[in-house]
Short mmCIF file of C-alpha atoms in Angstrom, two decimals:
data_model
loop_
_atom_site.label_atom_id
_atom_site.label_comp_id
_atom_site.label_asym_id
_atom_site.label_seq_id
_atom_site.Cartn_x
_atom_site.Cartn_y
_atom_site.Cartn_z
CA MET A 2 65.58 42.69 -48.33
CA SER A 3 64.14 39.60 -50.00
CA LYS A 4 66.29 37.55 -52.07
CA TYR A 5 64.02 37.68 -54.63
CA ILE A 6 63.22 40.19 -57.70
CA THR A 7 59.88 38.66 -57.51
CA PHE A 8 58.15 38.69 -54.34
CA PHE A 9 54.88 39.64 -53.26
CA GLN A 10 53.69 41.84 -49.71
CA ARG A 11 50.13 40.87 -49.19
CA LYS A 12 49.60 37.14 -47.40
CA PHE A 13 46.60 35.98 -47.61
CA GLU A 14 44.05 38.59 -48.71
CA THR A 15 40.01 37.00 -47.99
CA LYS A 16 39.04 38.74 -51.20
CA PRO A 17 40.23 38.99 -54.75
CA TYR A 18 42.70 41.72 -55.26
CA GLU A 19 46.11 42.50 -57.48
CA GLU A 20 49.40 43.09 -56.85
CA GLU A 21 51.97 44.23 -59.25
CA ALA A 22 56.09 43.26 -58.25
CA ALA A 23 59.15 43.45 -60.86
CA ALA A 24 60.43 40.39 -62.77
CA GLU A 25 63.55 39.13 -64.28
CA PHE A 26 63.74 37.12 -67.44
CA ASP A 27 66.60 35.28 -68.13
CA ASN A 28 67.42 35.47 -71.94
CA GLU A 29 69.78 32.36 -72.58
CA LYS A 30 67.27 30.27 -70.24
CA LYS A 31 64.45 31.33 -71.73
CA LYS A 32 62.23 31.42 -68.49
CA TYR A 33 61.53 33.93 -65.27
CA VAL A 34 64.47 33.50 -62.37
CA ASN A 35 64.60 34.69 -59.32
CA PHE A 36 60.86 34.77 -58.07
CA SER A 37 58.50 33.33 -55.24
CA LEU A 38 55.30 33.04 -55.72
CA ASP A 39 54.55 32.65 -51.38
CA ILE A 40 51.30 34.63 -50.79
CA GLY A 41 50.69 33.00 -47.06
CA TRP A 42 48.33 30.36 -48.21
CA SER A 43 49.18 26.78 -49.66
CA MET A 44 48.53 26.07 -52.67
CA HIS A 45 48.73 23.19 -55.59
CA LYS A 46 49.69 24.00 -58.84
CA ILE A 47 47.24 23.50 -62.12
CA TYR A 48 49.40 24.56 -64.59
CA GLY A 49 52.23 26.80 -64.81
CA PRO A 50 54.10 28.04 -66.45
CA ARG A 51 52.47 28.32 -69.97
CA LYS A 52 54.01 29.87 -71.85
CA GLN A 53 52.71 31.79 -74.52
CA LYS A 54 54.09 34.93 -77.12
CA ASN A 55 56.60 37.30 -76.07
CA ASP A 56 58.17 35.98 -72.96
CA VAL A 57 54.38 35.68 -71.51
CA HIS A 58 54.58 32.92 -69.11
CA THR A 59 51.62 32.62 -66.78
CA TYR A 60 50.84 30.05 -63.82
CA LEU A 61 47.74 29.15 -61.93
CA LYS A 62 47.07 27.48 -58.54
CA LYS A 63 44.35 26.64 -56.21
CA CYS A 64 44.22 27.15 -52.81
CA ASN A 65 44.56 23.15 -50.54
CA GLY A 66 42.37 24.60 -47.96
CA PHE A 67 43.24 23.97 -44.60
CA VAL A 68 44.46 21.14 -42.15
CA ARG A 69 42.29 20.60 -38.82
CA CYS A 70 42.78 18.79 -34.98
CA ASN A 71 39.85 17.71 -34.14
CA GLU A 72 40.63 16.33 -30.33
CA LYS A 73 38.75 18.08 -27.64
CA GLY A 74 40.94 19.90 -25.55
CA CYS A 75 43.87 19.70 -27.98
CA ARG A 76 45.64 23.68 -27.80
CA PHE A 77 44.46 23.28 -32.03
CA TYR A 78 41.18 22.00 -31.44
CA LEU A 79 39.69 22.71 -34.66
CA LYS A 80 42.27 25.45 -35.64
CA GLU A 81 42.70 25.95 -39.01
CA LEU A 82 46.29 25.26 -40.12
CA HIS A 83 48.55 25.68 -42.80
CA PRO A 84 48.80 21.69 -44.64
CA GLN A 85 51.65 20.84 -46.94
CA PHE A 86 51.70 21.90 -51.34
CA ASP A 87 50.56 18.06 -52.40
CA VAL A 88 48.42 15.72 -52.55
CA LYS A 89 51.02 12.72 -50.29
CA LEU A 90 52.06 14.88 -48.13
CA ILE A 91 48.76 16.41 -47.15
CA ASN A 92 48.05 12.84 -46.43
CA LYS A 93 51.58 11.83 -44.72
CA GLN A 94 51.11 15.37 -42.32
CA CYS A 95 47.39 14.32 -41.52
CA THR A 96 47.97 10.30 -41.02
CA VAL A 97 51.63 9.88 -40.27
CA ILE A 98 52.85 13.40 -38.54
CA GLY A 99 49.67 14.11 -36.49
CA CYS A 100 48.86 16.69 -34.51
CA LYS A 101 51.94 19.03 -32.74
CA ASN A 102 50.37 19.30 -29.91
CA CYS A 103 48.44 15.41 -28.90
CA GLY A 104 49.57 13.44 -32.09
CA SER A 105 45.84 13.03 -33.21
CA VAL A 106 45.09 12.09 -37.17
CA LEU A 107 44.79 15.44 -38.60
CA GLU A 108 41.61 16.28 -41.16
CA HIS A 109 42.10 17.56 -44.24
CA VAL A 110 38.94 20.33 -45.60
CA ASP A 111 39.76 20.56 -48.99
CA THR A 112 36.87 23.37 -49.53
CA CYS A 113 38.74 26.24 -50.33
CA PRO A 114 37.08 28.28 -54.37
CA ALA A 115 39.77 30.49 -54.08
CA GLU A 116 42.76 30.81 -56.67
CA VAL A 117 44.95 32.60 -58.16
CA ARG A 118 46.75 33.61 -61.67
CA TYR A 119 50.55 35.05 -62.04
CA ARG A 120 51.39 36.83 -65.62
CA PHE A 121 55.18 37.31 -66.17
CA VAL A 122 55.68 40.18 -69.10
CA ASN A 123 58.57 41.66 -69.60
CA THR A 124 60.06 43.13 -65.98
CA LYS A 125 56.52 42.90 -64.62
CA CYS A 126 54.57 39.96 -63.01
CA LYS A 127 50.65 40.64 -61.99
CA LEU A 128 49.59 38.51 -59.11
CA GLU A 129 45.45 38.52 -59.49
CA GLN A 130 43.19 36.38 -57.14
CA ILE A 131 39.95 34.61 -58.22
CA GLY A 132 37.28 34.31 -55.17
CA ASN A 133 37.20 34.59 -51.94
CA HIS A 134 38.92 31.87 -49.10
CA ASN A 135 36.10 29.73 -47.37
CA HIS A 136 38.91 29.91 -44.01
CA GLY A 137 40.78 32.51 -42.14
CA PRO A 138 44.77 32.94 -42.04
CA TYR A 139 46.59 29.51 -41.00
CA VAL A 140 47.87 29.68 -36.94
CA SER A 141 51.58 30.85 -38.27
CA ASN A 142 54.04 28.15 -38.23
CA HIS A 143 56.45 31.03 -37.22
CA LEU A 144 56.60 33.77 -34.38
CA SER A 145 56.43 37.47 -35.58
CA GLU A 146 59.21 39.63 -34.32
CA GLU A 147 56.98 40.97 -32.01
CA GLU A 148 56.57 37.46 -30.23
CA LYS A 149 60.00 36.69 -30.72
CA ASP A 150 60.35 40.08 -28.27
CA LYS A 151 57.84 38.60 -25.95
CA LEU A 152 59.62 35.52 -25.31
CA THR A 153 63.16 37.71 -25.16
CA GLU A 154 61.33 39.68 -22.41
CA ARG A 155 60.05 36.09 -20.57
CA LEU A 156 63.61 34.96 -20.53
CA LEU A 157 64.95 37.87 -19.18
CA VAL A 158 62.56 37.79 -16.00
CA ASN A 159 63.51 33.96 -15.41
CA PRO A 160 66.79 33.18 -17.62
CA THR A 161 66.75 29.39 -16.56
CA VAL A 162 63.11 28.52 -16.92
CA THR A 163 62.98 24.74 -18.22
CA LEU A 164 61.41 23.80 -21.11
CA LYS A 165 58.49 22.18 -18.94
CA ALA A 166 58.02 24.81 -16.93
CA ALA A 167 57.55 27.18 -19.86
CA VAL A 168 55.56 24.91 -21.70
CA GLN A 169 53.14 23.69 -18.52
CA GLY A 170 53.60 27.13 -16.71
CA ILE A 171 54.44 26.21 -13.92
CA ASN A 172 57.81 25.08 -11.79
CA ARG A 173 57.34 21.81 -9.87
CA ARG A 174 60.43 22.01 -8.22
CA THR A 175 59.60 25.34 -6.63
CA GLY A 176 55.43 25.48 -7.04
CA GLN A 177 55.99 28.84 -8.38
CA ILE A 178 53.73 29.70 -11.25
CA VAL A 179 55.26 30.76 -14.92
CA ASP A 180 53.64 32.87 -17.52
CA LEU A 181 52.77 30.32 -20.26
CA VAL A 182 54.38 30.31 -23.81
CA VAL A 183 51.67 29.16 -25.78
CA ASP A 184 50.00 32.05 -24.75
CA ILE A 185 52.56 34.24 -26.94
CA ASN A 186 51.85 31.39 -29.96
CA LEU A 187 50.25 28.63 -29.98
CA ILE A 188 53.07 26.75 -31.82
CA LEU A 189 54.66 27.27 -28.69
CA GLY A 190 53.01 24.37 -27.23
CA THR A 191 55.63 21.43 -27.75
CA ARG A 192 58.76 20.71 -26.07
CA ASP A 193 60.88 20.56 -29.00
CA ARG A 194 59.51 24.27 -30.60
CA VAL A 195 60.35 26.14 -27.66
CA GLU A 196 63.44 24.61 -27.14
CA TYR A 197 64.58 25.78 -30.28
CA GLU A 198 62.58 29.04 -29.66
CA LEU A 199 64.44 30.03 -26.60
CA ASN A 200 67.93 28.35 -27.58
CA LYS A 201 67.15 30.96 -30.89
CA ARG A 202 66.42 33.79 -28.68
CA ARG A 203 69.39 32.97 -26.67
CA GLU A 204 71.40 33.24 -29.37
CA GLN A 205 70.71 36.56 -30.11
CA ILE A 206 70.82 38.36 -26.53
CA ASN A 207 74.07 36.03 -25.65
CA MET A 208 72.95 34.17 -23.02
CA PRO A 209 74.11 30.52 -22.93
CA ARG A 210 71.92 27.49 -23.62
CA LYS A 211 70.95 25.08 -21.25
CA GLY A 212 73.51 23.14 -20.72
CA GLU A 213 76.69 25.35 -22.00
CA PHE A 214 77.23 26.42 -18.24
CA LEU A 215 78.68 22.95 -17.71
CA GLY A 216 81.58 23.64 -20.21
CA GLU A 217 82.39 26.46 -18.11
CA PHE A 218 82.64 25.61 -15.18
CA GLY A 219 85.16 22.72 -17.20
CA LYS A 220 86.82 25.56 -18.49
CA ILE A 221 86.78 27.30 -14.73
CA MET A 222 88.39 23.55 -13.52
CA ASN A 223 90.84 23.32 -16.17
CA ASN A 224 91.58 27.04 -15.17
CA TYR A 225 91.41 27.08 -11.70
CA THR A 226 92.58 23.70 -9.64
CA GLY A 227 92.11 24.40 -6.68
CA SER A 228 95.15 25.00 -3.62
CA PRO A 229 97.30 22.23 -3.69
CA ALA A 230 97.85 22.15 0.00
CA ILE A 231 93.87 22.42 1.13
CA LYS A 232 94.24 18.80 1.62
CA THR A 233 96.65 19.73 4.34
CA TYR A 234 93.86 21.91 6.38
CA CYS A 235 91.48 19.48 6.18
CA ARG A 236 91.32 17.75 9.80
CA PHE A 237 89.37 15.26 9.34
CA SER A 238 90.10 13.18 12.55
CA ASN A 239 89.06 16.51 14.55
CA LEU A 240 86.17 18.32 12.15
CA PRO A 241 83.07 16.97 10.39
CA ALA A 242 82.40 17.35 6.84
CA VAL A 243 78.85 19.45 5.63
CA THR A 244 77.87 18.11 2.35
CA ASP A 245 74.21 20.00 1.39
CA VAL A 246 72.96 20.45 -2.24
CA THR A 247 70.93 22.88 -3.56
CA TYR A 248 69.34 24.01 -7.39
CA LYS A 249 68.57 28.17 -6.45
CA ALA A 250 72.58 28.87 -7.54
CA ILE A 251 72.50 26.31 -10.70
CA GLU A 252 71.04 26.57 -13.94
CA LYS A 253 67.06 25.34 -13.48
CA GLY A 254 67.33 21.49 -14.08
CA TYR A 255 70.65 20.81 -12.25
CA TYR A 256 71.37 20.99 -8.34
CA LEU A 257 74.77 21.76 -7.37
CA CYS A 258 76.60 19.52 -4.05
CA THR A 259 78.97 21.23 -1.87
CA THR A 260 81.16 19.50 0.78
CA VAL A 261 82.66 22.38 2.93
CA MET A 262 84.48 22.19 6.24
CA TYR A 263 85.73 24.25 8.89
CA ILE A 264 89.17 25.48 8.62
CA LYS A 265 90.73 26.85 11.86
CA GLU A 266 93.29 29.33 10.05
CA LEU A 267 90.86 30.98 7.34
CA LYS A 268 88.22 30.93 10.61
CA LYS A 269 85.24 29.94 8.64
CA HIS A 270 83.91 27.12 6.26
CA ALA A 271 85.26 26.57 3.01
CA VAL A 272 84.21 24.44 0.08
CA ILE A 273 86.58 21.56 -0.41
CA PHE A 274 84.77 19.50 -2.83
CA GLN A 275 81.87 20.53 -4.88
CA ALA A 276 79.87 18.41 -8.44
CA VAL A 277 76.70 19.64 -10.87
CA MET A 278 74.33 16.72 -10.50
CA ASP A 279 71.68 16.53 -13.33
CA GLY A 280 69.65 13.95 -10.26
CA LEU A 281 68.84 13.58 -6.52
CA SER A 282 68.82 10.41 -6.88
CA TYR A 283 71.25 8.15 -4.13
CA ASN A 284 73.16 7.04 -7.40
CA TYR A 285 74.41 10.73 -7.42
CA PHE A 286 75.06 10.86 -3.80
CA ALA A 287 77.13 7.85 -4.31
CA GLN A 288 78.94 9.01 -6.62
CA HIS A 289 79.99 12.53 -5.21
CA PHE A 290 80.74 10.52 -2.01
CA PHE A 291 83.11 8.25 -3.83
CA ALA A 292 85.00 10.78 -5.60
CA PHE A 293 84.97 12.66 -2.49
CA PHE A 294 86.50 9.86 -0.93
CA THR A 295 88.98 8.84 -2.95
CA GLU A 296 90.08 12.81 -3.47
CA TYR A 297 91.07 12.80 0.11
CA LYS A 298 92.41 9.52 0.50
CA VAL A 299 89.77 9.59 3.83
CA LYS A 300 90.62 7.04 6.57
CA PHE A 301 87.83 5.31 8.43
CA ASP A 302 89.45 3.59 11.01
CA GLY A 303 92.75 4.50 13.39
CA GLU A 304 94.21 7.86 14.93
CA ASP A 305 93.18 9.63 11.94
CA SER A 306 90.12 8.46 11.78
CA PHE A 307 86.94 10.57 9.45
CA LEU A 308 84.90 12.02 12.35
CA GLY A 309 81.88 12.45 10.35
CA MET A 310 79.77 14.11 7.43
CA MET A 311 76.93 15.94 8.60
CA MET A 312 74.11 16.59 6.51
CA ASP A 313 70.12 16.51 6.03
CA PHE A 314 67.71 13.58 6.33
CA SER A 315 67.27 13.40 3.22
CA LEU A 316 66.87 9.52 2.32
CA ALA A 317 69.12 9.58 -1.16
CA GLN A 318 71.85 11.56 0.96
CA LYS A 319 71.89 8.69 3.23
CA LYS A 320 71.55 5.71 0.79
CA GLY A 321 73.99 7.67 -1.51
CA PHE A 322 76.78 7.64 1.49
CA LEU A 323 76.48 4.48 2.11
CA GLN A 324 77.03 2.68 -0.83
CA ALA A 325 80.01 5.13 -1.49
CA TYR A 326 81.19 3.82 2.16
CA GLN A 327 81.02 -0.16 1.24
CA GLN A 328 82.28 0.21 -2.29
CA TYR A 329 85.37 2.29 -0.83
CA THR A 330 85.86 0.66 2.02
CA GLY A 331 83.90 -2.89 2.10
CA LYS A 332 82.52 -2.31 4.86
CA ASN A 333 78.63 -2.00 6.46
CA ASN A 334 79.17 0.18 8.88
CA GLY A 335 79.24 3.73 7.56
CA MET A 336 76.24 4.50 9.94
CA ARG A 337 78.79 5.21 12.39
CA PHE A 338 79.92 8.54 10.27
CA LEU A 339 76.53 10.16 9.59
CA LYS A 340 75.66 13.05 11.32
CA GLY A 341 72.33 14.76 10.95
CA CYS A 342 72.38 17.97 10.92
CA TYR A 343 70.16 20.06 13.66
CA MET A 344 68.07 22.65 11.85
CA HIS A 345 66.88 19.81 9.37
CA TRP A 346 65.78 17.61 12.06
CA MET A 347 63.89 20.08 13.73
CA GLN A 348 62.49 20.83 10.99
CA SER A 349 60.94 17.53 11.07
CA VAL A 350 60.27 17.66 14.48
CA GLN A 351 57.71 20.74 14.05
CA ARG A 352 56.22 19.16 11.71
CA ILE A 353 55.26 15.91 13.67
CA SER A 354 54.16 17.91 16.45
CA SER A 355 51.98 20.23 14.38
CA ASN A 356 50.12 17.33 13.63
CA ASN A 357 47.28 16.09 16.96
CA ASN A 358 46.39 13.15 14.26
CA ILE A 359 50.09 11.39 14.71
CA ILE A 360 50.62 13.35 18.45
CA PRO A 361 47.61 13.83 20.31
CA TYR A 362 47.46 17.30 22.25
CA ASP A 363 47.61 16.18 25.59
CA GLU A 364 50.99 13.84 25.16
CA ALA A 365 52.69 17.09 23.53
CA ASP A 366 55.04 18.31 26.77
CA LYS A 367 55.49 14.71 26.85
CA PHE A 368 56.65 13.94 23.25
CA ARG A 369 58.84 17.25 23.31
CA GLU A 370 60.62 15.98 26.96
CA LEU A 371 61.37 13.00 24.77
CA LEU A 372 62.62 14.95 21.71
CA HIS A 373 65.19 16.36 24.38
CA VAL A 374 66.27 13.56 26.12
CA THR A 375 67.09 11.95 21.97
CA LYS A 376 68.90 15.44 21.34
CA THR A 377 70.89 15.78 24.13
CA ALA A 378 71.45 11.65 24.96
CA THR A 379 75.56 10.27 23.86
CA ASN A 380 75.53 7.34 22.10
CA GLY A 381 78.08 6.01 22.06
CA SER A 382 78.13 3.57 18.71
CA ASN A 383 78.22 6.76 16.69
CA GLY A 384 81.57 8.50 18.49
CA GLY A 385 79.93 10.15 21.40
CA SER A 386 78.42 13.04 19.92
CA ASN A 387 75.49 15.12 21.07
CA HIS A 388 74.43 15.47 17.47
CA PRO A 389 71.22 13.29 16.65
CA SER A 390 71.96 10.82 13.81
CA VAL A 391 70.63 10.29 10.91
CA ALA A 392 67.97 7.86 11.06
#
């Protein structure tokens, strides 16, 4: 229900028409109140209220035309956009703010002859459109209910879609093609507007906003602080720890870095340390490993020395571990505690061996033989492990 007494149902009629609405006159203020003259197009006032006998008030307004972007390739190219309501604001819209999609200067086309007259008499207001518009309806600044429903459907299908993926139509991390939200409405062509509309839809269906899940993680940490006895079961001198990072188990744009260890009493691996990161550079891994060393008071010398950390062949993980080790111990011999993941190593091997530009076909057998020697060789510098070290 409208908050106004006077309002009009029909919006942006291209041809002349008339419409009547209720009106309320305030006898103390001697004017009509609680009214909206909005009919879907930008107008400036020619005159009004012009007061006549018997409390008759009239307004006359003229269409402001439209603004458009003339930049080819822009989503709003030659689209008829809603201008502001006075000359100063329109000039600012065109030259200072510019196109919301590409940032180019907008052109104001102020050639529309259409006018509209409002005539308030007693308890009625009569609207009369004079002349035809020479342009069509503006690109909407708001989503219709149908468009809101479409956006909600997209969220339900992919609750953790990133802004970049929604706007560009591809998730660069997974390579997955996703539907462009701009296909719903052109106003969804900028990240700011998409973020606003996605958050509104998330609120509507009680879905956490992007980043709010971190607060939920904080609640879990406060309520479930972990087993105080877990450290007594982590025999770092006998078994290696394993660290891996994933994005599939967490909201897009963040990464879950997990360190696990085999616990003999449980007869399975258990999570002993975990962190949420918003990047994959070595600095994030350095923070993770340093916090891990500090929390468990890891020893790197003596009889109870740390056996090693197994992980994939990510250079960022390797550099992060070495930086954390140097910061924690003051030493630079951290490579001896790094163990590479055999599965990741073999994936790299297979990519190389299948490339005949690197390994000629007639040398493939020799290459595989050398790989077997490398895999099974004992390296005294890494504690005698027969796992390949991270190179």
